[in-house]
Coordinates of C-alpha atoms in Angstrom, one line a residue:
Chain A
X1 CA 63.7 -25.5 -41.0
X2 CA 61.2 -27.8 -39.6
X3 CA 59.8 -27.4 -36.5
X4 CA 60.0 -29.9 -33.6
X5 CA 56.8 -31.6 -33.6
X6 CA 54.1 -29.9 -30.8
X7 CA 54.7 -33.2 -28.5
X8 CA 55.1 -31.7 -25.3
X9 CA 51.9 -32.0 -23.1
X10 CA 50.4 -29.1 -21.7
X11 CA 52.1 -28.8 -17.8
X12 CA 50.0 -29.9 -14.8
X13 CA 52.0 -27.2 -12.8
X14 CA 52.5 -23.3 -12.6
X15 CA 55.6 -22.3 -10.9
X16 CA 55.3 -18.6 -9.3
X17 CA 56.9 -16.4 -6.9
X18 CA 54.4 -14.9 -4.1
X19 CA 54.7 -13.4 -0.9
X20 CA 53.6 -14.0 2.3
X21 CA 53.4 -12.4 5.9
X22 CA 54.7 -15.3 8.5
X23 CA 54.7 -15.5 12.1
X24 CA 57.6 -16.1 13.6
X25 CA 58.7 -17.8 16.6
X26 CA 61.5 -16.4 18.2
X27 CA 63.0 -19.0 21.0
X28 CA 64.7 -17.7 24.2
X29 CA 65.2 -21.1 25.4
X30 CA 64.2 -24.7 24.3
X31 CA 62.0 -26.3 27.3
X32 CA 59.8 -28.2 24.7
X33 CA 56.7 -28.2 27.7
X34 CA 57.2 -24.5 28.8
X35 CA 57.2 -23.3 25.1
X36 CA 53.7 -25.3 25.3
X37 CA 52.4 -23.8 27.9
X38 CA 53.2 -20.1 26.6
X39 CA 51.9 -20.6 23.7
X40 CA 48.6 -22.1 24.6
X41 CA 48.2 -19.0 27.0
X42 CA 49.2 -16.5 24.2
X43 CA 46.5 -18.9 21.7
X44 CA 44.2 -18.5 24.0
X45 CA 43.6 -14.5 23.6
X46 CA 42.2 -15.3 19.6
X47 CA 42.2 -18.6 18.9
X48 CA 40.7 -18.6 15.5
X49 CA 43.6 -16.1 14.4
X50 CA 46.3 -18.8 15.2
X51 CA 44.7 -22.3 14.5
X52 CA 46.6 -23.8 11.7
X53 CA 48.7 -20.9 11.5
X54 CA 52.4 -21.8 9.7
X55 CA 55.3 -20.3 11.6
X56 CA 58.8 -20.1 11.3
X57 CA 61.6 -20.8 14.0
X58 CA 64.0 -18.3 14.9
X59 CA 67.1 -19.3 16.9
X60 CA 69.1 -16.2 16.6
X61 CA 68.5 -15.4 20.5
X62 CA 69.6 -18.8 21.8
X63 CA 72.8 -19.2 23.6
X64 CA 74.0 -22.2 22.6
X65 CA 73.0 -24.0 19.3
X66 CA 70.4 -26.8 20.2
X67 CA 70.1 -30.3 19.4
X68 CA 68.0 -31.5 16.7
X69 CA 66.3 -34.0 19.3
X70 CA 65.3 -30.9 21.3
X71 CA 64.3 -28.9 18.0
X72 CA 62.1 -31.7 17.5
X73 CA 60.0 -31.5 20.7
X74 CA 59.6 -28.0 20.2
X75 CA 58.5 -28.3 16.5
X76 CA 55.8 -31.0 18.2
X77 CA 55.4 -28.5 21.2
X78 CA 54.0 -25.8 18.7
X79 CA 52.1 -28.4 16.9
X80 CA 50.0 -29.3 19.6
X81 CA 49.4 -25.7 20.6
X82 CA 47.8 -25.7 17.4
X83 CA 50.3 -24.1 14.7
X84 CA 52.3 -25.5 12.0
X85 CA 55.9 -25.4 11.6
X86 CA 57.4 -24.4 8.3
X87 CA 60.4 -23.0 8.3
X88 CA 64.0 -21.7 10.0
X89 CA 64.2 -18.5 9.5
X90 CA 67.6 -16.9 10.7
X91 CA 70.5 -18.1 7.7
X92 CA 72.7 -18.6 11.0
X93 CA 75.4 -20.9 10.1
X94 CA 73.2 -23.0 13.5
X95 CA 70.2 -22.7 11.2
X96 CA 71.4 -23.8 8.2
X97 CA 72.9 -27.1 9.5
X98 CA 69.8 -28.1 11.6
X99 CA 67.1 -27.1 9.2
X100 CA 67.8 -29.8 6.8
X101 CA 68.1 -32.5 9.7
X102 CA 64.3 -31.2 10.3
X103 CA 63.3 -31.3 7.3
X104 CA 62.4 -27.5 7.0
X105 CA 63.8 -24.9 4.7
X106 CA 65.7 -22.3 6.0
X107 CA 64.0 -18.3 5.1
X108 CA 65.7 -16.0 5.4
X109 CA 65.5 -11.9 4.6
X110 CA 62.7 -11.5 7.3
X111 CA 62.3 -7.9 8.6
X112 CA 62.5 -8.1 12.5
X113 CA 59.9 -5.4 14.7
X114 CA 62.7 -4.4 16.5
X115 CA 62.3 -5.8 20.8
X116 CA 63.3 -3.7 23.7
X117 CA 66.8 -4.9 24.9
X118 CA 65.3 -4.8 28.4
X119 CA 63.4 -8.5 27.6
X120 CA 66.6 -9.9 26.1
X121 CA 68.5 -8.6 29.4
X122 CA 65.6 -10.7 31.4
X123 CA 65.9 -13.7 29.5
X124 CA 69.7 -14.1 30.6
X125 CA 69.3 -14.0 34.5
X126 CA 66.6 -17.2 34.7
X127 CA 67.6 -17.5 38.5
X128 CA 65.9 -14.0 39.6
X129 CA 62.9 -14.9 37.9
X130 CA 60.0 -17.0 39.1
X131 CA 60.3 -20.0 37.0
X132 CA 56.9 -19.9 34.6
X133 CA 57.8 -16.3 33.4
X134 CA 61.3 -17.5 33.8
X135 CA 63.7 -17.1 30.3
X136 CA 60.8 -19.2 28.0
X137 CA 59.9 -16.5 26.6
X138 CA 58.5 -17.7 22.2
X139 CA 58.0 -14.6 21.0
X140 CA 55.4 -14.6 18.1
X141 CA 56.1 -11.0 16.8
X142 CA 52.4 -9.8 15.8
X143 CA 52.5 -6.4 13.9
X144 CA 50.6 -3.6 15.3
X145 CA 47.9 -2.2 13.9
X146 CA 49.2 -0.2 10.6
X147 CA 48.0 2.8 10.0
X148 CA 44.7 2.8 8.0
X149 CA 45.6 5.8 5.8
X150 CA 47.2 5.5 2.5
X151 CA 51.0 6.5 2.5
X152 CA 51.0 9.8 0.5
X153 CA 53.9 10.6 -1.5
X154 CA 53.8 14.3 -3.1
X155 CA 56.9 14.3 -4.8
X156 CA 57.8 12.7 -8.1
X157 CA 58.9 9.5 -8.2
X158 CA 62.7 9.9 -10.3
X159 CA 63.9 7.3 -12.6
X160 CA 66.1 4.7 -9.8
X161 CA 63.8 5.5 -6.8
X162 CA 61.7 2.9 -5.1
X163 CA 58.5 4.0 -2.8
X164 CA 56.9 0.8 -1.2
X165 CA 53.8 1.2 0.9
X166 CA 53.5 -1.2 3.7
X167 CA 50.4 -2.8 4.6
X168 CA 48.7 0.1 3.1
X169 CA 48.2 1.8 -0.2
X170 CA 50.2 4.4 -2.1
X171 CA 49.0 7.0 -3.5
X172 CA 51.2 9.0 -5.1
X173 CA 50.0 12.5 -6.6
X174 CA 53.4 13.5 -8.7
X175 CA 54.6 11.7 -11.4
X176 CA 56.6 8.3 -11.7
X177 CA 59.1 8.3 -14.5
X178 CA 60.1 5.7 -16.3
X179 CA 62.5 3.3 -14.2
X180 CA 61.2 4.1 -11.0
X181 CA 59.1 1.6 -8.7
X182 CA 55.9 2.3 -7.2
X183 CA 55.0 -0.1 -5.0
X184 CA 52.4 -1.0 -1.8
X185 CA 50.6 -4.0 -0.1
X186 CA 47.1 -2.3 -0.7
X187 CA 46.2 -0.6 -3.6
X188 CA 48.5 1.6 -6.0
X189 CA 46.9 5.2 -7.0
X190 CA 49.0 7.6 -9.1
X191 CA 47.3 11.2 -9.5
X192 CA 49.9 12.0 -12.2
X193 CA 51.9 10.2 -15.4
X194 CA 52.6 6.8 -14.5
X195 CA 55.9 5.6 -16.7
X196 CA 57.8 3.4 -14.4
X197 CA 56.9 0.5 -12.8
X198 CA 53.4 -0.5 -10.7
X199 CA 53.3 -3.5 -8.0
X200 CA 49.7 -3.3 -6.4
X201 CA 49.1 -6.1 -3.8
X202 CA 52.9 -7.3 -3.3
X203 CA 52.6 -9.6 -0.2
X204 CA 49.6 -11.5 -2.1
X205 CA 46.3 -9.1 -1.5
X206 CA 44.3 -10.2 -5.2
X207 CA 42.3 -8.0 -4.8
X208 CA 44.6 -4.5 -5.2
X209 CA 44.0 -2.8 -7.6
X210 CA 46.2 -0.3 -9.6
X211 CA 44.5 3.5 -10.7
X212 CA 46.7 6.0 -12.6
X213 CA 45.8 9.3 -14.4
X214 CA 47.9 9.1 -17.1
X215 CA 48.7 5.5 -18.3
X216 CA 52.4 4.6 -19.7
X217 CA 53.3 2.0 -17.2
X218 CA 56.5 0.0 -18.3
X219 CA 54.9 -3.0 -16.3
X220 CA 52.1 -3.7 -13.7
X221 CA 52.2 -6.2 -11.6
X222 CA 49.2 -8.0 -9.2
X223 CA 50.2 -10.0 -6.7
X224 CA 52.7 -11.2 -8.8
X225 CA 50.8 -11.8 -11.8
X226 CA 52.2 -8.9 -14.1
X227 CA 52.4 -7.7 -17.8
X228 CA 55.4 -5.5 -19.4
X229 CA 54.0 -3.2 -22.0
X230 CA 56.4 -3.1 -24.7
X231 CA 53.9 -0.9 -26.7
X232 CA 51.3 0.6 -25.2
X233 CA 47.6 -0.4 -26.1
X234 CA 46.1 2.5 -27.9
X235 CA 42.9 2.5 -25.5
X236 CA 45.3 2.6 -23.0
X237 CA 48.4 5.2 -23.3
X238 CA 48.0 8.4 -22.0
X239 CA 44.5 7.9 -20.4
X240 CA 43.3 7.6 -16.6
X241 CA 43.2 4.0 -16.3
X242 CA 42.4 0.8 -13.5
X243 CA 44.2 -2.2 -13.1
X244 CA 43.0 -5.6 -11.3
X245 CA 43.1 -9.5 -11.0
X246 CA 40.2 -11.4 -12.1
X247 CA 41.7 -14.9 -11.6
X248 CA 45.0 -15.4 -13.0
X249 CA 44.3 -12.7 -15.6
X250 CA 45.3 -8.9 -15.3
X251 CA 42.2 -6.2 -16.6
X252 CA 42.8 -3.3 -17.5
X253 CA 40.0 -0.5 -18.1
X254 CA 40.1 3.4 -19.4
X255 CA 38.0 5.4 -16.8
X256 CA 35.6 7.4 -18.2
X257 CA 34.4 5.4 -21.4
Chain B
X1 CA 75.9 34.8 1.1
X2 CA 78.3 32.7 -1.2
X3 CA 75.8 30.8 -3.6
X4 CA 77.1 27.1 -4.0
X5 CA 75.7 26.0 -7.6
X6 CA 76.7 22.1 -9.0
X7 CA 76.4 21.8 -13.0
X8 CA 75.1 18.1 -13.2
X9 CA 73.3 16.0 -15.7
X10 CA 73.7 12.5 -15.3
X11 CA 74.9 11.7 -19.2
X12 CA 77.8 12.4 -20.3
X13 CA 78.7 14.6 -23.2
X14 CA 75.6 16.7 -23.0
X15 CA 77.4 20.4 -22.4
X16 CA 78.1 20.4 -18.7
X17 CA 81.8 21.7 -18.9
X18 CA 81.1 24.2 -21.6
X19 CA 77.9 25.5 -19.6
X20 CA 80.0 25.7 -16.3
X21 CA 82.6 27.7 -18.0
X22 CA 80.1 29.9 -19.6
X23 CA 77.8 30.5 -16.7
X24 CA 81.1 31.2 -14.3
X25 CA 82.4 33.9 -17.2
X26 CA 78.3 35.1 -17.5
X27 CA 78.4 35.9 -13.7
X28 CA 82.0 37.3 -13.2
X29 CA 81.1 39.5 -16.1
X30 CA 78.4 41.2 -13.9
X31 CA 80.8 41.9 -11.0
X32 CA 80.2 38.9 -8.8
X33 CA 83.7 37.0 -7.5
X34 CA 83.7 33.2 -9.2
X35 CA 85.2 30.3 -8.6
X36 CA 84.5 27.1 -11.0
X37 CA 86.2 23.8 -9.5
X38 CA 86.1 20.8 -11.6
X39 CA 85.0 17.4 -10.1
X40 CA 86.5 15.3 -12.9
X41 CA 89.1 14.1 -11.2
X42 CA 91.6 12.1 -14.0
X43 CA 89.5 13.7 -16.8
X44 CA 89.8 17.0 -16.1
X45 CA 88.5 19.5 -19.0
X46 CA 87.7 22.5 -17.4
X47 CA 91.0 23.8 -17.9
X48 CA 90.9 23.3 -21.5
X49 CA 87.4 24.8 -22.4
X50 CA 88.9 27.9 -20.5
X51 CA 91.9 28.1 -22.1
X52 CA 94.0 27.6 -18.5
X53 CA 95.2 24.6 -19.4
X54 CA 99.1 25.5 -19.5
X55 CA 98.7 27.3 -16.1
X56 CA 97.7 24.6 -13.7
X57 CA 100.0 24.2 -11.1
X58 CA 98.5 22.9 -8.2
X59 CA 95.2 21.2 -8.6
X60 CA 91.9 20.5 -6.1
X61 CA 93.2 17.2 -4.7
X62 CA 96.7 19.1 -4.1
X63 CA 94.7 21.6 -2.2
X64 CA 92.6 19.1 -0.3
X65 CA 95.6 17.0 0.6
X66 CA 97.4 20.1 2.0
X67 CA 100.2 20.1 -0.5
X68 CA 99.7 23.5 -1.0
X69 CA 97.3 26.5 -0.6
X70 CA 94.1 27.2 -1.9
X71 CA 95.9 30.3 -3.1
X72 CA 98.5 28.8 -4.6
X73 CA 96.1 26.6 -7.0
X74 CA 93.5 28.8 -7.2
X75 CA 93.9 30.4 -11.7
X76 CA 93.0 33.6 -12.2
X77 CA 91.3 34.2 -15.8
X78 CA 92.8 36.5 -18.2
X79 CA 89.7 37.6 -19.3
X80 CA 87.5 38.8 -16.3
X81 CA 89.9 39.0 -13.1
X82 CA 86.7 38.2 -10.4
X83 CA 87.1 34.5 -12.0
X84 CA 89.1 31.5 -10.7
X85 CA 89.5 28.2 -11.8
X86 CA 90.3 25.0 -9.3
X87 CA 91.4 22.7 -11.9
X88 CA 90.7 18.2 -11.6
X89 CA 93.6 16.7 -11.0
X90 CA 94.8 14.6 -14.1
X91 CA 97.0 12.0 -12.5
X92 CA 94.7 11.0 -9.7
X93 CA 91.4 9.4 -9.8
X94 CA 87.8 10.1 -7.8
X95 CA 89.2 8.2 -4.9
X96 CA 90.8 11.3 -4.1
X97 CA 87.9 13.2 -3.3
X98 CA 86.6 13.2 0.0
X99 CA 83.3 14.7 1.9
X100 CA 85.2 16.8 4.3
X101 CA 88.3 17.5 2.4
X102 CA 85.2 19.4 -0.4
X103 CA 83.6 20.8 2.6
X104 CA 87.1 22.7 3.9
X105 CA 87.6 23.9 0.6
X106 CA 84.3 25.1 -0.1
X107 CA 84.6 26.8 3.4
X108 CA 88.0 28.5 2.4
X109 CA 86.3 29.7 -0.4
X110 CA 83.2 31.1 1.3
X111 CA 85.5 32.8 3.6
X112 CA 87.3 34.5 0.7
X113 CA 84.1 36.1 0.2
X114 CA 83.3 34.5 -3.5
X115 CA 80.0 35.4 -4.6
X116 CA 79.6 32.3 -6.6
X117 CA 81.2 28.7 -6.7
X118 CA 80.2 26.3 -9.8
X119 CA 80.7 23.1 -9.3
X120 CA 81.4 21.5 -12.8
X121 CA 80.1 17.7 -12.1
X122 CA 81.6 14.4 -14.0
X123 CA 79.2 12.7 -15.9
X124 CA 77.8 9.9 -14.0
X125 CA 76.2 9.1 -10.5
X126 CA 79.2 8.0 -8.7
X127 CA 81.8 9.6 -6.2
X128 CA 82.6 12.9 -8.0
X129 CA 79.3 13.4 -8.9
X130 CA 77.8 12.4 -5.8
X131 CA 80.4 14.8 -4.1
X132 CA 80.1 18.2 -6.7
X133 CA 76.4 17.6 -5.9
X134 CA 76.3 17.2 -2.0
X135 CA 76.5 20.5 -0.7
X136 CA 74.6 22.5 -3.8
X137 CA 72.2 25.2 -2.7
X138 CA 71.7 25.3 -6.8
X139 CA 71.3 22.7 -9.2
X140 CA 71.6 23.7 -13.3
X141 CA 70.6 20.3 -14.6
X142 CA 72.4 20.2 -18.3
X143 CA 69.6 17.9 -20.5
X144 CA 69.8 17.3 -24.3
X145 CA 66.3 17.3 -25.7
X146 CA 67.1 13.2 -26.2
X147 CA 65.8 10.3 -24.5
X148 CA 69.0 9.0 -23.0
X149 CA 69.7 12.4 -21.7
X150 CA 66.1 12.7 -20.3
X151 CA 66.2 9.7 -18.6
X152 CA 69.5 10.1 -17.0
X153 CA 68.7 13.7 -15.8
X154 CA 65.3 12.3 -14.2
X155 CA 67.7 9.9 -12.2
X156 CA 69.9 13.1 -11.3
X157 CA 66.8 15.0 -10.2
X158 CA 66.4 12.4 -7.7
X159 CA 69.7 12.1 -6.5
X160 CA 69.7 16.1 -5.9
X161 CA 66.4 15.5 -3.7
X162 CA 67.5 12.9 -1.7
X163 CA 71.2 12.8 -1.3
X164 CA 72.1 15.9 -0.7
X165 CA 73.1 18.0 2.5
X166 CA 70.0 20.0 2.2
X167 CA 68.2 16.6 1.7
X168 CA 69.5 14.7 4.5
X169 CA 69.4 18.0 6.7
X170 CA 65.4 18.0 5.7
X171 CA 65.7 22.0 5.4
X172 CA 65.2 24.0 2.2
X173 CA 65.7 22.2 -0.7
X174 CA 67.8 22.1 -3.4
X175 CA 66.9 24.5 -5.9
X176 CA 66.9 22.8 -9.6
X177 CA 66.9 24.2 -12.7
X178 CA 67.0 22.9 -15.8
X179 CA 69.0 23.8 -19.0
X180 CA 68.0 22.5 -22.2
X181 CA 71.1 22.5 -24.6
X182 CA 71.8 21.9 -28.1
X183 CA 68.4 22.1 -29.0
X184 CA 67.5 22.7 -32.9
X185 CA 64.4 23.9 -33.9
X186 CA 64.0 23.0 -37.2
X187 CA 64.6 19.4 -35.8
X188 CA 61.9 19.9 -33.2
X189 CA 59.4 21.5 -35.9
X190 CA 59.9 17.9 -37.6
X191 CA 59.1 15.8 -35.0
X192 CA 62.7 14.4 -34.8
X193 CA 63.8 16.5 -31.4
X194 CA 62.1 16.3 -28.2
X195 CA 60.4 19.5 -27.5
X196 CA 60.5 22.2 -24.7
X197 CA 57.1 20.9 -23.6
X198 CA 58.3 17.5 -23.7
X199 CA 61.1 17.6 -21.7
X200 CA 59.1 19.8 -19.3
X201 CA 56.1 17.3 -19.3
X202 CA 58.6 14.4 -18.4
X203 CA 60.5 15.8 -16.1
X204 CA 58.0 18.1 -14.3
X205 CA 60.8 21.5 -14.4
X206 CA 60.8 24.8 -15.9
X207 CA 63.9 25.2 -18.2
X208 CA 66.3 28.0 -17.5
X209 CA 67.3 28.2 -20.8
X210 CA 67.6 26.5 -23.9
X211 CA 70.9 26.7 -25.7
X212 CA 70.5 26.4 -29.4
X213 CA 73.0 23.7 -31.6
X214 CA 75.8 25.7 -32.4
X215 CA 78.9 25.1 -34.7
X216 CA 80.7 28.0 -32.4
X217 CA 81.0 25.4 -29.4
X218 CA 83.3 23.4 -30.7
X219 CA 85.1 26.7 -32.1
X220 CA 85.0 27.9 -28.7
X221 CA 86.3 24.6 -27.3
X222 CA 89.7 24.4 -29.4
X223 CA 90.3 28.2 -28.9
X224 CA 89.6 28.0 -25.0
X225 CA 87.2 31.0 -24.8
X226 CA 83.9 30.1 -23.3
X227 CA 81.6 30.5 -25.7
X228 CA 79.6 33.0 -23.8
X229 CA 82.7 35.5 -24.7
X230 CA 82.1 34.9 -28.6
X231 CA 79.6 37.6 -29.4
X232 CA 78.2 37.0 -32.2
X233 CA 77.2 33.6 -31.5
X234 CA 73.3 32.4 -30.8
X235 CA 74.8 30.2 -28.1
X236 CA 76.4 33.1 -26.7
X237 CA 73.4 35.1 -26.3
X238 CA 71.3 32.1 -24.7
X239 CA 74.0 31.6 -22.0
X240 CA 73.6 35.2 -21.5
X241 CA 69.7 34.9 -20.9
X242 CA 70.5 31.7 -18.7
X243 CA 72.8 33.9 -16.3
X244 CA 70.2 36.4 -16.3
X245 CA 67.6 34.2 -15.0
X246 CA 69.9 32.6 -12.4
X247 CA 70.6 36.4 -11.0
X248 CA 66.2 36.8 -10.9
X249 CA 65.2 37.9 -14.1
X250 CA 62.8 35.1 -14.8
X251 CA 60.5 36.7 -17.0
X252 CA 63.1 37.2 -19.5
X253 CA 61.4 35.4 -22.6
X254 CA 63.2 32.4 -24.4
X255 CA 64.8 33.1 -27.2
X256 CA 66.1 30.6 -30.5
X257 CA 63.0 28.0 -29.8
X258 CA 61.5 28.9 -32.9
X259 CA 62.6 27.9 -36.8
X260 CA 63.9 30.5 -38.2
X261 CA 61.8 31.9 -41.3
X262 CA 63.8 31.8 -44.7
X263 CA 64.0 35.0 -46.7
X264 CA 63.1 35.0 -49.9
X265 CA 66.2 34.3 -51.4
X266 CA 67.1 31.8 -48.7
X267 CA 64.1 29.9 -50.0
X268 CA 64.9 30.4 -53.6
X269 CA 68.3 30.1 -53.4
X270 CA 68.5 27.7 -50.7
X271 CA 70.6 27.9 -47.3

């Protein structure tokens, strides 16, 4: 059977999944020059941090659903406090029909830091308030500090189970057998047989790396970029082994050689 | 203290009904008062590996339902009268089961002052596996020395660790166990079977026992005798060991792990 001749050019596009950490803007109300003015304040704590910084519109804590018009000025309300608008990102039945009039995708599946009902309470009697620190309350949900220690997980890892390490490493020091996830933001170390799978740098860090003692990995993945190992690589199987990115490329090196 | 033990594996077809039989008859032998319920609801074997299966009555659901007594459903074995059966109900399906209508049943139980209760798991990680599992103080983890069996055990193991009673309550754990069965070791010796050590290696657990291939299981199985009670069976003996080492004895050595040497005429005559 002849093969179709090699005519397709070579693509001036890759297409790839990553992840990202986004800032969100939650809005209590939509007073276009109030929003401005809370933000600048907020800005003007660390100013580098937020310059240019993409966020993302939530509406869930609005009363009523607004107009586009008014989405509008708030969209250029954050724009001149410096920070990009990219996104709705409640899947609201509201969200999904304005985010296409604005030209923004809607994303959804964010995990909310959880807000002390007693703001939301505040928000809903404007009148008691004075009116600067009245309801307008954009709420750019910055994480605290994580801790800086790895999350340690003693216990094997059994075949179904799923540990994921935020904003941290994992270090696991049991095994992980084969069809069970290891997963972390930071780095991935497994003191132990590593059979399942390895995701090292999952919201996008290229520079995580993976280290295992004893290497059967059914796939390792570096922010994003991975490799399934149908057969292992003799060098490779059943020895203390490293993982990392150098570009696009995964390396992989036996310790101790 | 009644000891709550669940007979689990994950795969199905791996020897979790014939252990459960022969582990209840192993510890009623000793004296202890048994009771072996099975969780299969709507494929209920139990009753047929111990040769009860004419006698049901009333089954588990009946009894969780309130149709009738625990008493009342509760068979008595012929054999060794400090063993019950609570037999699956055949018409029904897993549905039937429910968290507190095990728990009141397993309490009624406990109050009866049994010693033991085995609870003979469905293949599977669904409802009636989930529920035979949930309130285990004991796990005997049945694994064939195959990869499927392996894999689905290590799945098990984790289910036993994190949804649980125990697990959820955050006290003591569940204590697992695992028993290797039909294991051959000529196969093993030929690098065709899984080994001790690999099984061990993979799923980091000490085996309880390891239950050699037997033609008597299947004997045992049509004549409804747990093969524990056919003496001069290898499989037998094993169980025997296993039940030892569940009542303490854990320095009881392994026995049938190694290939049996032919004799002389074995070898010339073959056999």
């Amino acid at each position: 059977m002849k093969k179709a001749a090699a005519a397709t050019p070579a693509s001036v596009i890759d297409l790839r999944f990553g992840q990202v950490g986004l800032l969100q803007v939650r809005l209590r109300e939509v007073d276009a020059p109030a929003i401005k003015a809370e933000l600048a304040a907020r800005i003007a704590s660390a100013p580098q941090f937020f310059q240019h910084t993409g966020v993302c519109l939530d509406l869930s804590a609005l009363e009523h659903p607004p107009e586009v018009a008014t989405l509008r000025g708030v969209i250029e309300a954050i724009r001149l406090a410096g920070m990009i608008t990219v996104g709705v990102s409640d899947a609201s039945p509201t969200a999904n029909q304005l985010a296409p009039a604005l030209d923004l995708p809607v994303l959804a599946g964010f995990r909310q830091l959880s807000r002390p009902p007693a703001q939301l309470v505040r928000a809903a009697k404007p009148a008691a308030q004075p009116a600067p620190e009245a309801a307008q309350e954009p709420e750019p949900e910055i994480a605290a500090p994580p801790p800086t220690s790895g999350l340690v997980h003693t216990q094997p890892v059994r075949s179904g189970q799923r540990v994921y390490a935020r904003e941290r490493d994992l270090i696991v020091t049991a095994a992980v057998g084969a069809g069970a996830e290891v997963m972390a933001d930071g780095c991935v170390h497994v003191y132990g047989t590593l059979r399942g799978r390895a995701m090292a740098g999952v919201r996008g860090d290229t520079n995580a790396r993976l280290f295992c003692q004893e290497f059967r990995a059914e796939l390792v993945a570096i922010a994003g970029v991975f490799r399934v190992f149908e057969t292992l690589p003799e060098e490779l199987a059943g020895h203390p082994v490293q993982a990392w990115l150098e570009g696009e490329a995964l390396r992989f090196s036996r310790f101790g050689v | 203290m009644t000891e709550i033990i669940v007979v689990t594996s994950g795969k199905g077809g791996v020897g979790k009904t014939t252990t459960s039989a022969s582990l209840a008859c192993g510890l009623a032998r000793t004296g202890k008062k048994v009771a072996v319920i099975d969780f299969d609801i709507g494929l209920r074997n139990l009753d047929l590996i111990m040769g009860c299966e004419r006698r049901v009555v009333y089954d588990f659901v009946n009894v969780i339902n309130g149709d009738c007594t625990l008493k009342q459903a509760l068979i008595k074995d012929k054999r060794i009268d400090t063993l019950f059966l609570l037999a699956a109900s055949q018409t029904r399906d897993k549905d039937a089961l429910t968290a507190e209508g095990v728990r009141k049943v397993l309490d009624e139980l406990i109050a009866d002052g049994f010693d033991f209760i085995l609870c003979d798991s469905p293949a599977g990680i669904e409802k009636g596996a989930h529920l035979a599992m949930y309130y285990a103080d004991r796990a005997v983890v049945v694994v064939n020395p195959e990869v499927s069996s392996v894999r689905d055990s290590d799945r098990i193991l984790g289910l036993l660790a994190s949804k649980t009673e125990r697990a959820e309550k955050g006290g003591e754990k569940v204590r697992e166990h695992l028993l290797l069965t039909r294991y051959s070791p000529t196969r093993v010796a030929a690098g065709e079977m899984l080994s001790i050590a690999d099984v061990k290696d993979i799923l980091g657990l000490d085996v309880i026992g390891v239950i050699p291939e037997s033609p008597q299981v299947l004997s045992a199985s049509n004549a409804g005798t747990p093969v524990i009670l056919m003496d001069e069976s290898d499989a037998a003996a094993a169980y025997g060991d296993a039940v030892a080492r569940l009542l303490g004895d854990e320095s009881l050595p392994m026995r049938f792990i190694d290939e049996p040497k032919k004799g002389f005429f074995a070898r010339v005559f073959g056999g």
